[in-house]
Coordinates of C-alpha atoms in Angstrom, one line a residue:
Chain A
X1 CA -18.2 7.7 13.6
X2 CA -17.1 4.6 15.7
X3 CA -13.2 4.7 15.6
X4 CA -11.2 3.8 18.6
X5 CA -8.7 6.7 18.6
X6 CA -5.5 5.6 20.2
X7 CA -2.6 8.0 20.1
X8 CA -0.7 6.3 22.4
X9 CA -0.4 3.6 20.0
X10 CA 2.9 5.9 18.8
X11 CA 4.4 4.4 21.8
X12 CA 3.5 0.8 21.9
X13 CA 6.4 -1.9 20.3
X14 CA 5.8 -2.6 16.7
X15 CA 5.5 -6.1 16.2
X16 CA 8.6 -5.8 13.9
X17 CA 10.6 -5.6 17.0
X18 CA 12.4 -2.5 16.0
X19 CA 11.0 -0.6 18.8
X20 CA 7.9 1.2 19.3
X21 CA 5.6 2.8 15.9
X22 CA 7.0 5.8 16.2
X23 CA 10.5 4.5 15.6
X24 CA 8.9 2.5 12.9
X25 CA 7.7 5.8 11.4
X26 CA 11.2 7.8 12.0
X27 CA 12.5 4.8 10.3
X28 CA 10.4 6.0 7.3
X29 CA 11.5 10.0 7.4
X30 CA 15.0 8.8 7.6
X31 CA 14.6 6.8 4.3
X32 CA 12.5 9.5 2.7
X33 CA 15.2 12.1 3.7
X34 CA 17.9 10.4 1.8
X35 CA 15.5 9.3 -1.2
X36 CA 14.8 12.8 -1.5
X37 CA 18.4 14.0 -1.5
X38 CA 19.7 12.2 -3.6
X39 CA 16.8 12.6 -5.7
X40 CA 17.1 16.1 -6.2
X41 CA 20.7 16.5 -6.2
X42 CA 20.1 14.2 -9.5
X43 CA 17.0 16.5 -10.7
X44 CA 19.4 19.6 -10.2
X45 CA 22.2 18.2 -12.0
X46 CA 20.4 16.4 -15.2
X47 CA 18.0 19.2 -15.5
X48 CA 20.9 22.0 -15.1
X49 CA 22.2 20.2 -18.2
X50 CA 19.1 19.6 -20.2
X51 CA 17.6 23.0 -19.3
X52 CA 20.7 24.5 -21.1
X53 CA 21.0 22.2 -24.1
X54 CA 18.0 23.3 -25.0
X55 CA 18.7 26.9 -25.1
X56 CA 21.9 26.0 -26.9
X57 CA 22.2 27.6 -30.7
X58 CA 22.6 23.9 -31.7
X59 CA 19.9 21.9 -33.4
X60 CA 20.9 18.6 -32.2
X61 CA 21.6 19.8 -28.8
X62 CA 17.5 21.4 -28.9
X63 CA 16.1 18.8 -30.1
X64 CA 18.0 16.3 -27.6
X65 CA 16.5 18.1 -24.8
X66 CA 13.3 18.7 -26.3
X67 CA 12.5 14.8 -26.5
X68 CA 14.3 14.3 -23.3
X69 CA 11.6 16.6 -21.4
X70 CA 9.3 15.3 -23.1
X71 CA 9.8 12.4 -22.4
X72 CA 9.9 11.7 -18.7
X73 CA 7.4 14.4 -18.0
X74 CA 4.8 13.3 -20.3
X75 CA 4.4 9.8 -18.4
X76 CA 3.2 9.1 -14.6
X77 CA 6.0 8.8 -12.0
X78 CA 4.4 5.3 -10.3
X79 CA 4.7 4.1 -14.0
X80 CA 8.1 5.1 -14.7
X81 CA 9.3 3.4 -11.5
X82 CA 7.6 0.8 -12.1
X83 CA 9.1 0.2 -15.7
X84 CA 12.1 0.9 -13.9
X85 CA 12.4 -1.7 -11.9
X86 CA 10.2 -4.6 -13.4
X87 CA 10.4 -3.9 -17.1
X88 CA 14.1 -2.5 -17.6
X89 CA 16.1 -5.7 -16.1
X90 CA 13.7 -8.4 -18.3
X91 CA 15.5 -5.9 -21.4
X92 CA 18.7 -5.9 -20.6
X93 CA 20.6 -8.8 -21.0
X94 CA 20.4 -11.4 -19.2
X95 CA 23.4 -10.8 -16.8
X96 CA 23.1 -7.4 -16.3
X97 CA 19.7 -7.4 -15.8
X98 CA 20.2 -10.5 -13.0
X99 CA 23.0 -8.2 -11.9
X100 CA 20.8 -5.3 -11.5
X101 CA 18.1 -7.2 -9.5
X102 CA 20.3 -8.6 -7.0
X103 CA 21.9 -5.0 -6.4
X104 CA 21.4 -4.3 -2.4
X105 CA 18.8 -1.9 -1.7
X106 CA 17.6 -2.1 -5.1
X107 CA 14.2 -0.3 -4.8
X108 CA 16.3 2.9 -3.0
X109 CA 18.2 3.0 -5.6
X110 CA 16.0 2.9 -8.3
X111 CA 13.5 5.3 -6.4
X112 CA 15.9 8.0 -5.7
X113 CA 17.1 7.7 -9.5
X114 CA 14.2 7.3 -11.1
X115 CA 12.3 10.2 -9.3
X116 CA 15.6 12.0 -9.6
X117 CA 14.8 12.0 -13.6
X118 CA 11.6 12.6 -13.5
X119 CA 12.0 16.0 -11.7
X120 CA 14.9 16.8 -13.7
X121 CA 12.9 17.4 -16.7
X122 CA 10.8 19.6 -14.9
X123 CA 13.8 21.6 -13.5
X124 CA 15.4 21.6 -17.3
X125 CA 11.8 23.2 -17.9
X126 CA 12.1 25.9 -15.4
X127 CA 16.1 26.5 -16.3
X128 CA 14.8 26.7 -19.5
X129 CA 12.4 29.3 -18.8
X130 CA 14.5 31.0 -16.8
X131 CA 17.5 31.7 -19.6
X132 CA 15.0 32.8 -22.0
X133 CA 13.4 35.1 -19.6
X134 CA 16.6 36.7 -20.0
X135 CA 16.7 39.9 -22.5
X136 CA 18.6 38.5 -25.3
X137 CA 21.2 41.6 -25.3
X138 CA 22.9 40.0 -22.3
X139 CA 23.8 37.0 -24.5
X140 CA 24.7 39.7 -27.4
X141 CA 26.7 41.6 -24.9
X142 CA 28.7 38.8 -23.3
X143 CA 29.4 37.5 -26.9
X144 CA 30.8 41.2 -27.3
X145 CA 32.9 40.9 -24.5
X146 CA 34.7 38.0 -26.0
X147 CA 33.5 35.2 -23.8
X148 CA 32.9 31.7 -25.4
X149 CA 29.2 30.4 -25.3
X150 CA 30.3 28.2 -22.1
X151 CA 31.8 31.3 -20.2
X152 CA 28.7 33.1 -21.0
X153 CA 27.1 30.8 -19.4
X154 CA 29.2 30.2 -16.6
X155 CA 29.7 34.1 -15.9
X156 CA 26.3 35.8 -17.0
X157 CA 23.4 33.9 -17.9
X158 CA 23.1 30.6 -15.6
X159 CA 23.8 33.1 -12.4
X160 CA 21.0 35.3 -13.6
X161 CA 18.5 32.3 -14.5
X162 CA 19.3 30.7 -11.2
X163 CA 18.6 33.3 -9.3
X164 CA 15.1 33.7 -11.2
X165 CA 14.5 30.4 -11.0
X166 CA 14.7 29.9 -7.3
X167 CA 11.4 30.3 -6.3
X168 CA 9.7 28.0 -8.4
X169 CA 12.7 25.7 -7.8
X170 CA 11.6 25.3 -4.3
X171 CA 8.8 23.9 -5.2
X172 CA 10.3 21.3 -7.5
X173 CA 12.4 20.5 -4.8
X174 CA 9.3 20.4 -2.3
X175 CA 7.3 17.8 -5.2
X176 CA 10.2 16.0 -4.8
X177 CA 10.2 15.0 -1.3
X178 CA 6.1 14.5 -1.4
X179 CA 6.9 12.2 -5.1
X180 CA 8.6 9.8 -2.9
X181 CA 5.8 8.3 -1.3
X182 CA 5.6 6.8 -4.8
X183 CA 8.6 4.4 -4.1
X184 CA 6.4 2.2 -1.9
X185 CA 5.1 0.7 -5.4
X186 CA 8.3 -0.6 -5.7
X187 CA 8.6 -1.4 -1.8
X188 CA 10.8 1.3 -0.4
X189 CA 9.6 1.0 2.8
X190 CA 9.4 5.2 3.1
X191 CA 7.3 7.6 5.5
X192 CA 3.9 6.7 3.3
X193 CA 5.4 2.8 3.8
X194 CA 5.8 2.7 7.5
X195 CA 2.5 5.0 7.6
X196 CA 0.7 1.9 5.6
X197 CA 2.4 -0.7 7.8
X198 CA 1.2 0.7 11.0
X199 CA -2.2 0.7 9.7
X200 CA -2.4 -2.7 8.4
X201 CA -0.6 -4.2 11.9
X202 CA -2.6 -1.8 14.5
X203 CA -5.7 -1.2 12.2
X204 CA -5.2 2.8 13.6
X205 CA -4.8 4.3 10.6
X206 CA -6.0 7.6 11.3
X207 CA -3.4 8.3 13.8
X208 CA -0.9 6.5 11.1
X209 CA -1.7 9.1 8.4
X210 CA -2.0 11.6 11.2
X211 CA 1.6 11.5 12.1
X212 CA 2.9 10.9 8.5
X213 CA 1.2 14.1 7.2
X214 CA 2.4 16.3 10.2
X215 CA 6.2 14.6 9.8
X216 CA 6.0 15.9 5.8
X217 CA 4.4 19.8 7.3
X218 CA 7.7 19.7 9.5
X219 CA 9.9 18.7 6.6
X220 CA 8.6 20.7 3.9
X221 CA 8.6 23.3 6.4
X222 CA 12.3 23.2 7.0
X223 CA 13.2 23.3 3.1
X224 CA 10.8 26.1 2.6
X225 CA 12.8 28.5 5.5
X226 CA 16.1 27.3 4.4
X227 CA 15.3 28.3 0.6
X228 CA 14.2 31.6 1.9
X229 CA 17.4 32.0 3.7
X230 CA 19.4 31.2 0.4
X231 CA 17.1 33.8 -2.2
X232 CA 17.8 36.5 0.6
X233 CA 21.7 35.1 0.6
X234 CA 22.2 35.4 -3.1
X235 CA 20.1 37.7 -3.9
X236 CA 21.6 41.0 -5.8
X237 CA 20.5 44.4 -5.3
X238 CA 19.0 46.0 -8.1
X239 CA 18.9 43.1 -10.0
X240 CA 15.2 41.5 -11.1
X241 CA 14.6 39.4 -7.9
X242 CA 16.6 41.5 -5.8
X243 CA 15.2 43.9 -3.4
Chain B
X1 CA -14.6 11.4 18.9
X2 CA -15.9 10.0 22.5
X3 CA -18.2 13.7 22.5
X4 CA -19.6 12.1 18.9
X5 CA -20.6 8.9 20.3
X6 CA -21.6 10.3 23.6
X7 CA -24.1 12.4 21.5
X8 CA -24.6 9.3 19.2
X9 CA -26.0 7.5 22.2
X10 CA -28.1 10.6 23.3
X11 CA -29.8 10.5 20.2
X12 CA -30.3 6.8 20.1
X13 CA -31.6 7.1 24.0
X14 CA -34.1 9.9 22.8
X15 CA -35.5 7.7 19.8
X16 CA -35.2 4.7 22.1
X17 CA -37.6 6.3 24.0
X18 CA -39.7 7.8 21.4
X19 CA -40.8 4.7 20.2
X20 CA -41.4 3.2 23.6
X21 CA -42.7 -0.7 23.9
X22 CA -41.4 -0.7 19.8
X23 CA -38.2 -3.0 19.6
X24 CA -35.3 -1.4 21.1
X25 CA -32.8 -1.4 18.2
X26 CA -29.6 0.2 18.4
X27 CA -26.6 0.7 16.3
X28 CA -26.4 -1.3 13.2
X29 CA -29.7 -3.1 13.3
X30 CA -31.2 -0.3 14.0
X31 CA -29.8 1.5 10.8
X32 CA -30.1 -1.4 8.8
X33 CA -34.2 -1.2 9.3
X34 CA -34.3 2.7 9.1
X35 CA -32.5 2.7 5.5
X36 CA -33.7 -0.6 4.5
X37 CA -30.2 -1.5 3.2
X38 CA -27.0 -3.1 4.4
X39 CA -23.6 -2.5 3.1
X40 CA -21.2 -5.3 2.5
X41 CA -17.5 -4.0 1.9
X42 CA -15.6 -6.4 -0.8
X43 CA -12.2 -6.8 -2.1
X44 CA -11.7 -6.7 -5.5
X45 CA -9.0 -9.2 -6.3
X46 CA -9.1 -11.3 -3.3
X47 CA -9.6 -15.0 -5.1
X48 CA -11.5 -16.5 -4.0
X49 CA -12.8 -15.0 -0.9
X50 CA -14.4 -12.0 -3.1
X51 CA -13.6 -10.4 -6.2
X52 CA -14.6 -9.4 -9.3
X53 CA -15.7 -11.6 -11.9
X54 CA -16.0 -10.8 -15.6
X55 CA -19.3 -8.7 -15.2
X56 CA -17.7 -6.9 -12.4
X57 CA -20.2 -8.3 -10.0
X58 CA -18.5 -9.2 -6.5
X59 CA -18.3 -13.2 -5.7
X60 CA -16.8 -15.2 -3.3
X61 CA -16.5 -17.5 -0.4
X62 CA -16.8 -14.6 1.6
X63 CA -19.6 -12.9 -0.4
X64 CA -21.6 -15.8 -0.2
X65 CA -21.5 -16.1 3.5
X66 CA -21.9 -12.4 4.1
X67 CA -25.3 -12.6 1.9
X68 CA -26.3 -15.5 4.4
X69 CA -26.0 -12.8 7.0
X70 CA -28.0 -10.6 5.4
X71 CA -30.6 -13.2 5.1
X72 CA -30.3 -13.7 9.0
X73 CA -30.5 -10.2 9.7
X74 CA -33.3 -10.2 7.4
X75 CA -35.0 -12.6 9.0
X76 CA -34.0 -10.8 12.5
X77 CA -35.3 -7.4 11.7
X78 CA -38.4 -9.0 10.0
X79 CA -38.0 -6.9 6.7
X80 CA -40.1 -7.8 3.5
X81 CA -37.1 -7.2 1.7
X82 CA -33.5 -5.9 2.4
X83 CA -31.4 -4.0 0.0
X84 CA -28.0 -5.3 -0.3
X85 CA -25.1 -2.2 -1.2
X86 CA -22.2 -3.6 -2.2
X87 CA -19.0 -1.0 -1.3
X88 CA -15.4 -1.9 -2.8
X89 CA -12.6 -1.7 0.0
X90 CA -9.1 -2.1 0.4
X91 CA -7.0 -2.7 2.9
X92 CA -6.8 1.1 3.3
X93 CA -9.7 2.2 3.2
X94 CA -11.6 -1.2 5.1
X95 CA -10.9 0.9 8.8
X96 CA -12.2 4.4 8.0
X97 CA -15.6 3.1 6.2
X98 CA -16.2 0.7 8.8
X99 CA -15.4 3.4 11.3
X100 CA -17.7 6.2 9.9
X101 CA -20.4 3.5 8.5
X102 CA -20.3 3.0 4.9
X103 CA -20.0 -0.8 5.4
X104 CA -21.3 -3.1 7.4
X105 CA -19.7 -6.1 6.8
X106 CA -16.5 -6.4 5.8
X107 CA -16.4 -10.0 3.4
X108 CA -13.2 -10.6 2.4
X109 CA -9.3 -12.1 3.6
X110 CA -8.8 -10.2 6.6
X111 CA -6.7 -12.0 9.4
X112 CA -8.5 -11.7 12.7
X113 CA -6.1 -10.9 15.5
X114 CA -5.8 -9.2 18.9
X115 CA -3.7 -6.1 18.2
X116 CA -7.2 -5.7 15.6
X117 CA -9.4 -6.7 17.8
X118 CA -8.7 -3.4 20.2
X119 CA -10.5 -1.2 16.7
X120 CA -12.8 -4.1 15.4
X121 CA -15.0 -6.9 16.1
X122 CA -15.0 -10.4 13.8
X123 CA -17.4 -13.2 13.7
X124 CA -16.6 -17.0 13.3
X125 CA -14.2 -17.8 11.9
X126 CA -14.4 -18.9 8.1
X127 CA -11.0 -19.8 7.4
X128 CA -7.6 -20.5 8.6
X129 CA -4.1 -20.4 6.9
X130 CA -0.5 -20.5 8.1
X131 CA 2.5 -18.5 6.5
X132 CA 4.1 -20.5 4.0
X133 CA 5.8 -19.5 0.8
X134 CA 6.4 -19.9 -3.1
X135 CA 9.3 -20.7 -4.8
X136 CA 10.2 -21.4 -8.1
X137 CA 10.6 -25.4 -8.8
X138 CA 13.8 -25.3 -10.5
X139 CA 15.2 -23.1 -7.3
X140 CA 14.4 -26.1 -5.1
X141 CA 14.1 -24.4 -1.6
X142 CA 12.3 -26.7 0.2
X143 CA 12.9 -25.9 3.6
X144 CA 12.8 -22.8 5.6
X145 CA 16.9 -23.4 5.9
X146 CA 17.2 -23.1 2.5
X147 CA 16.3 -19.5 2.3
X148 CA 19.7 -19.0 4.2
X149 CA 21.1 -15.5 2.3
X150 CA 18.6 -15.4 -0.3
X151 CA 16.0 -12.7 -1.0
X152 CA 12.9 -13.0 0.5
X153 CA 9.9 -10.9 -0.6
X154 CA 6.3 -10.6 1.5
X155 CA 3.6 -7.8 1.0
X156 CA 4.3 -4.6 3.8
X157 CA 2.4 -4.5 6.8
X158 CA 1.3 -8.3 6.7
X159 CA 1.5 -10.7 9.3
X160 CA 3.0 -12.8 7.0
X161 CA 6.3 -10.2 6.7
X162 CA 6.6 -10.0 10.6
X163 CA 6.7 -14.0 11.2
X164 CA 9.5 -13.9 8.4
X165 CA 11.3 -11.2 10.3
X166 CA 11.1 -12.9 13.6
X167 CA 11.9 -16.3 12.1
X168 CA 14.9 -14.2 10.0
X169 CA 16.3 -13.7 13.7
X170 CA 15.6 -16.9 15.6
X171 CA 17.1 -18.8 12.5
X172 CA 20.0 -17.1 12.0
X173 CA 18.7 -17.3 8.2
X174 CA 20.1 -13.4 7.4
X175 CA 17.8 -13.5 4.2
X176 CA 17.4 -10.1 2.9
X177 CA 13.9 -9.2 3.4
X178 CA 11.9 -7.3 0.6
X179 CA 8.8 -5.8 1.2
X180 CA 6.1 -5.6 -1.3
X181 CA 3.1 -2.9 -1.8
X182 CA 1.2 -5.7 -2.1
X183 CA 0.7 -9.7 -3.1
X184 CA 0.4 -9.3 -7.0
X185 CA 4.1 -6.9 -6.9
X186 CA 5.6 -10.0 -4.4
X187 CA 4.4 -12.4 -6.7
X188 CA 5.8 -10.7 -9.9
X189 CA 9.2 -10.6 -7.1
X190 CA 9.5 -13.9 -7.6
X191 CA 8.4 -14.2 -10.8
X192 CA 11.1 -12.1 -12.4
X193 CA 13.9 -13.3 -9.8
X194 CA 14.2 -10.3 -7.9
X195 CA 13.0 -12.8 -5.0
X196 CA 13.7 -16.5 -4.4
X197 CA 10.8 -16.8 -2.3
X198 CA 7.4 -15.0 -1.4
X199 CA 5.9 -15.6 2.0
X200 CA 2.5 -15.2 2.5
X201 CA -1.1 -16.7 3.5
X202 CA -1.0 -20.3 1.9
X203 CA -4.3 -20.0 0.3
X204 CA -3.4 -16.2 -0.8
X205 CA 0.0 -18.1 -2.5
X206 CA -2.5 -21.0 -4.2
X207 CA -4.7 -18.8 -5.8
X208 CA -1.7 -16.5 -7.4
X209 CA 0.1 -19.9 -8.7
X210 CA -3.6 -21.0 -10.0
X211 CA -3.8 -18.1 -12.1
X212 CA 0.4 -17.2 -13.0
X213 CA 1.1 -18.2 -16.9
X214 CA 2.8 -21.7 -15.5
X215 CA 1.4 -23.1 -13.2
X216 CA 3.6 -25.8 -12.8
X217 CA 6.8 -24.2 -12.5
X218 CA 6.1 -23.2 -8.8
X219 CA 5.7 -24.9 -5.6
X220 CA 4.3 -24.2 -2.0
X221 CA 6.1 -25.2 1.1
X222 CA 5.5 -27.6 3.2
X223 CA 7.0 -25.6 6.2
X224 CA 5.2 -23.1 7.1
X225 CA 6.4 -20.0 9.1
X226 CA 3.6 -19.8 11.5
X227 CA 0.5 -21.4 13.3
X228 CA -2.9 -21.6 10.9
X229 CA -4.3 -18.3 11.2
X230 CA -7.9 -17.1 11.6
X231 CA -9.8 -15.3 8.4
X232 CA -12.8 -13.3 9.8
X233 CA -15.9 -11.1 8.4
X234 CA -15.1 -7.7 10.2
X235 CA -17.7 -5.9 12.0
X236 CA -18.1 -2.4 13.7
X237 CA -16.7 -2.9 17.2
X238 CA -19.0 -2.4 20.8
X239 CA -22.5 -3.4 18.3
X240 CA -23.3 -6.6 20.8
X241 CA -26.6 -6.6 19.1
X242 CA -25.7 -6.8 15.4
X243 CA -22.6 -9.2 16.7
X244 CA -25.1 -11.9 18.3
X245 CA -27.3 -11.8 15.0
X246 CA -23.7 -12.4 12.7
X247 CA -22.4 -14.6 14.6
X248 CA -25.8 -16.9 15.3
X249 CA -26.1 -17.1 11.7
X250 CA -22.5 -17.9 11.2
X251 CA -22.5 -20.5 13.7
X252 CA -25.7 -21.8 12.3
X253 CA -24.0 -22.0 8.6
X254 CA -21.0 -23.9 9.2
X255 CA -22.5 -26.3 12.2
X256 CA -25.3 -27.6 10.0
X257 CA -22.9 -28.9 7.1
X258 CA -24.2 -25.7 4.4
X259 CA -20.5 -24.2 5.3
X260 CA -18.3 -27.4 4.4
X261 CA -20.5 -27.0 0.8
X262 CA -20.0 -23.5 0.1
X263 CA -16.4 -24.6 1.1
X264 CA -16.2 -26.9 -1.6
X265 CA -17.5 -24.9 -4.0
X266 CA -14.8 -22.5 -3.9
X267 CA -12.1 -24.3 -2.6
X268 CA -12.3 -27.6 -4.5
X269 CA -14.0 -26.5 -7.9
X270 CA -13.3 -24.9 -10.7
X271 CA -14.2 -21.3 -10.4
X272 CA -15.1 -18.0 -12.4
X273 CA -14.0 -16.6 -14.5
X274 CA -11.1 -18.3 -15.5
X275 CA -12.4 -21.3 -14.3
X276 CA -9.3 -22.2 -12.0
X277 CA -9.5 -24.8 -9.6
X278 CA -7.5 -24.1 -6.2
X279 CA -7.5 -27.8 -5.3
X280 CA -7.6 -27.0 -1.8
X281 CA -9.7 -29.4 0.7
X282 CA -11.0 -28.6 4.3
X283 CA -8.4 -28.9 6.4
X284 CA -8.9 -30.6 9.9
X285 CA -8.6 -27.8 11.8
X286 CA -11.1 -25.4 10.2
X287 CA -13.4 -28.7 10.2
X288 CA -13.4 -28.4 13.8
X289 CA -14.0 -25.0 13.7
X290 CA -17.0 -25.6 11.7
X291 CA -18.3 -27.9 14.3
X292 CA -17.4 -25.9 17.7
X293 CA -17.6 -21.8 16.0
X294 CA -15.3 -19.6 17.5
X295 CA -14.5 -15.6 17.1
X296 CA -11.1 -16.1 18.6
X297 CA -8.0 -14.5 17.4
X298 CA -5.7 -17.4 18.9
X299 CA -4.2 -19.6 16.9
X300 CA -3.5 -21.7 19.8
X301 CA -7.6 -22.0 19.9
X302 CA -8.1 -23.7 16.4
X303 CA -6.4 -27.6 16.8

C-alpha cells in the first residue's frame, strides 16, 4: 500500500484555527459525551415509563406501549433523525416549525432527543422483559400485602427488574454512545464528524479513524467499569443476580 | 508501512532485473501492463464532473478526460487494448483505494491543495472555482455583509467551510455556522430555511440550482469568499513515471483546443439525463491555464 502515514499530523494546527487536530478531535468527544448523556438519561426515563405501561393490567396502557416500541424500533435511526429534523418542521405549522429551525444548536438537540427515543424503546423492551421475568407470585404477594399497583412497583418489582436488567442495560447504554456517530447526517459535528473533517482537510484518514476508534475503546471502556462497579454496588445477596 | 514499500521496491528491483534490457516499468505503468487494466475512481453524484446517468454508467467532464489518459497510457505502454475498471469512490473512501491500489485515477471534483499534496499527487489542472454561495432570491443577501447574524450552512470538512470560518472572524460577520454531512443536506439547508445561505464551490452551487424544483428562486453571489481554486485528477503520490505520462497527455488535451470543447460540452450544454444546462462559460483564468498547464495547488498561480 502507498499511504503516507503521518501521526504527527495529531499535532499540526487545523486549518479551522481552533488549535491543532487533536483538539479538533477532543472537540468531537466532548460533543459526543454530552449527546450521549443526555441521550440516555432520555432513553432511561421514556423507556422506564413505556417498559412498565406495557406490563400494566390495562389494555390501553399495553397497547400504547406496544405501538410506541414498535414504532421507533422498527425504523433506522439515520432515518428517524433525519425526519426529525427535515420532515417534522415542514408539518408543523408554519411558526413553529420556523421557530424550531432557528433554535440554537438545533442538530444537538434534535440528536440527543431523537437518539434518546430511539433507545428508549429498546430499554422499554428490556424493562419489559425484565418485570415479566419476575415470578408472577411477587405481584400476587405484594397485592396481598395491601400495596397499590404503583407501590408495588415502586417497592418490589421495578427494584427487582432493575437489577436484572442491568447487564443488558449496559449495553443499551454502550449502543447509545456508538448511535451518535449518526448525528453527523444532521451535521452534529461529533467524534465521527471531526474524524471526517480531518480526513477531508489532511487527506490522513487512517490516522483520523485511528484516533476516533481508540477515543470510543477509552469511553466505552470507562462506562463498562463504572457499570460493573454499580451491579456489584446494588447487587443483593441471595437474590437472582446477586452473588 | 515504509517495511511494505521497502519490500515493494525489493520486489520491483528483482523483476527489474529479471527482465533485463525489457522496459523498466515501475509502479503504476508497470501494473497497468501486467493486468492489462486501469482503474478510474468516480463520484457518483458529482454533476457534472462524473456521475451517474440514467443507465448507471459513469460520465463526466472528468470521466472524459480521464479516458483520454487512458488512451495516452495506452499509447505509452503500447497495449493492443486496455481494459478500463471503473471503481465508485467517495470522499471517504477516494484515500484508502488510492493508497492500497484499487484506483488509479481519481476523476472527479477534488480540490488540489498543499496540505493534500503531502498524501497525493494531481495533474493539470481541469478546473478552477472560488467559494461563493446560494441564497434564496426573495432573501436578497447579496453581499458577504449581508450574512451579518444569519445562519450559514457549508458541507464539513470542505475548504469551502474553513474560508467561511476565517472570513466569519476577519468580518466580524458572527453568522452561525452550520455544517453539513454533505452538499445535497446544505442545499436542502437552505432549501427548507434552516439556512440563509450555503457556501460552497461555485460550480458545485450551479449544478444543485440547475437541478432544485425552481430554479429561479435562487441566486449565486457575486462575492466570492476565496481565490478560484484548482480541481485536479488525483494520482498515487512518488509514481514520477505514471505522473509524466498523465500529465503529458493532459497538457497535450487542453493546449491543443480538444479541452476548451470538452469544456463546452459540459459546461455550456444541455446535459444527461435531465438534460440541464449549467450555463457556465470558460472563465479567463482556467483559459490560461489551458494554454500554460500547471499541477499547482496555488491559487496565487492561476491569474
Amino acid at each position: 500500500m502507498n499511504y503516507n502515514w503521518n501521526w504527527g499530523i495529531f499535532f499540526q494546527p487545523n486549518p479551522m484555527g481552533t488549535g491543532t487536530y487533536l483538539d479538533m478531535l477532543l472537540s468531537g468527544l466532548v460533543l459526543t459525551l454530552k449527546t450521549g448523556a443526555l441521550a440516555w438519561i432520555i432513553a432511561l426515563i421514556t423507556g422506564s415509563i413505556v417498559g412498565v405501561m406495557r406490563t400494566l393490567p390495562s389494555k390501553g396502557a399495553y397497547w400504547f406501549g406496544f405501538a410506541y416500541v414498535e414504532f421507533f424500533r422498527n425504523m433506522p435511526l439515520l432515518v428517524q433523525l433525519f425526519l426529525w429534523f427535515f420532515v417534522l418542521p415542514e408539518v408543523l405549522p408554519r411558526s413553529a416549525g420556523l421557530w424550531l429551525k432557528q433554535l440554537p444548536n438545533a442538530p444537538f438537540w434534535t440528536a440527543a432527543i431523537g437518539i434518546g427515543f430511539f433507545m428508549s424503546a429498546r430499554v422499554a423492551v428490556q424493562l419489559h422483559a425484565g418485570i415479566g421475568s419476575l415470578p408472577r407470585g411477587q405481584k400476587m404477594a405484594a397485592t396481598a400485602l395491601g400495596l397499590t399497583t404503583l407501590q408495588a412497583y415502586r417497592y418490589i418489582l421495578l427494584p427487582m427488574a432493575f437489577r436484572i436488567i442491568l447487564p443488558p442495560l449496559t449495553s443499551e447504554f454502550l449502543n447509545t454512545i456508538k448511535n451518535t456517530a449518526v448525528a453527523i447526517t444532521i451535521g452534529l459535528l461529533e467524534l465521527t464528524g471531526q474524524a471526517r473533517s480531518m480526513q477531508e482537510f489532511s487527506f490522513q484518514v487512517f490516522e483520523a479513524f485511528t484516533a476516533a476508534t481508540i477515543l470510543y475503546l477509552l469511553v466505552n471502556a470507562v462506562v463498562v467499569t463504572a457499570m460493573r462497579f454499580l451491579e456489584r454496588w446494588i447487587a443483593i445477596p441471595g437474590y437472582i443476580t446477586g452473588k | 508501512m515504509k517495511h511494505f514499500r521497502s519490500i515493494g521496491l525489493a520486489l520491483a528491483a528483482t523483476f527489474a532485473v529479471g527482465q533485463a534490457g525489457a522496459e523498466e516499468l515501475t509502479g503504476t505503468l508497470k501494473n497497468i501492463k501486467d493486468t492489462g487494466a486501469i482503474t478510474l475512481g468516480f463520484r457518483d453524484s458529482s454533476i457534472p464532473f462524473s456521475y451517474l446517468d440514467d443507465n448507471q454508467k459513469p460520465i463526466g467532464y472528468a470521466m472524459d478526460i480521464c479516458y483520454k489518459i487512458v488512451d495516452a497510457v495506452k499509447k505509452e505502454l503500447k497495449l493492443d487494448k486496455l481494459e478500463v475498471k471503473l471503481n465508485p469512490v467517495t470522499s471517504a473512501t477516494r484515500i484508502p483505494l488510492m493508497a492500497n491500489g484499487t484506483i488509479d485515477l481519481e476523476c472527479g471534483s477534488t480540490t488540489n491543495n498543499a496540505e493534500r499534496q503531502k498524501q497525493v499527487a494531481f495533474t493539470n489542472t481541469h478546473y478552477l472555482t472560488a467559494s461563493r454561495y446560494v441564497f434564496k432570491k426573495s432573501s436578497g443577501l447579496k453581499a458577504i455583509d449581508d450574512l451579518k447574524g444569519k445562519s450559514v450552512v457549508s458541507t464539513a470538512g470542505t475548504t469551502n467551510i474553513k474560508q467561511l470560518t476565517e472570513a466569519n472572524v476577519a468580518k466580524s460577520l458572527g453568522a452561525n455556522i452550520i455544517p453539513a454531512k454533505d452538499h445535497a443536506e446544505a442545499f436542502l439547508m437552505v432549501e427548507t430555511d434552516r439556512a440563509v445561505a450555503f457556501v460552497m464551490d461555485d460550480i458545485l452551487l450551479a449544478s444543485l440550482v440547475a437541478g432544485s424544483k425552481s430554479p429561479d428562486d435562487y441566486v449565486i453571489s457575486k462575492d466570492a469568499f476565496s481565490k478560484p481554486e484548482p480541481y485536479g485528477i488525483m494520482l498515487r503520490k512518488d509514481d514520477a513515471a505514471f505522473k509524466k505520462v498523465v500529465d503529458a497527455a493532459t497538457a497535450a488535451l487542453y493546449t491543443s483546443g480538444e479541452g476548451q470543447k470538452i469544456y463546452d460540452k459540459w459546461f455550456t450544454q444541455k446535459i444527461p439525463p435531465k438534460g440541464l444546462n449549467l450555463n457556465t462559460p470558460i472563465s479567463a483564468e482556467l483559459k490560461n491555464e489551458f494554454a500554460k498547464p500547471t499541477d499547482s495547488p496555488n491559487p496565487d498561480d492561476y491569474k
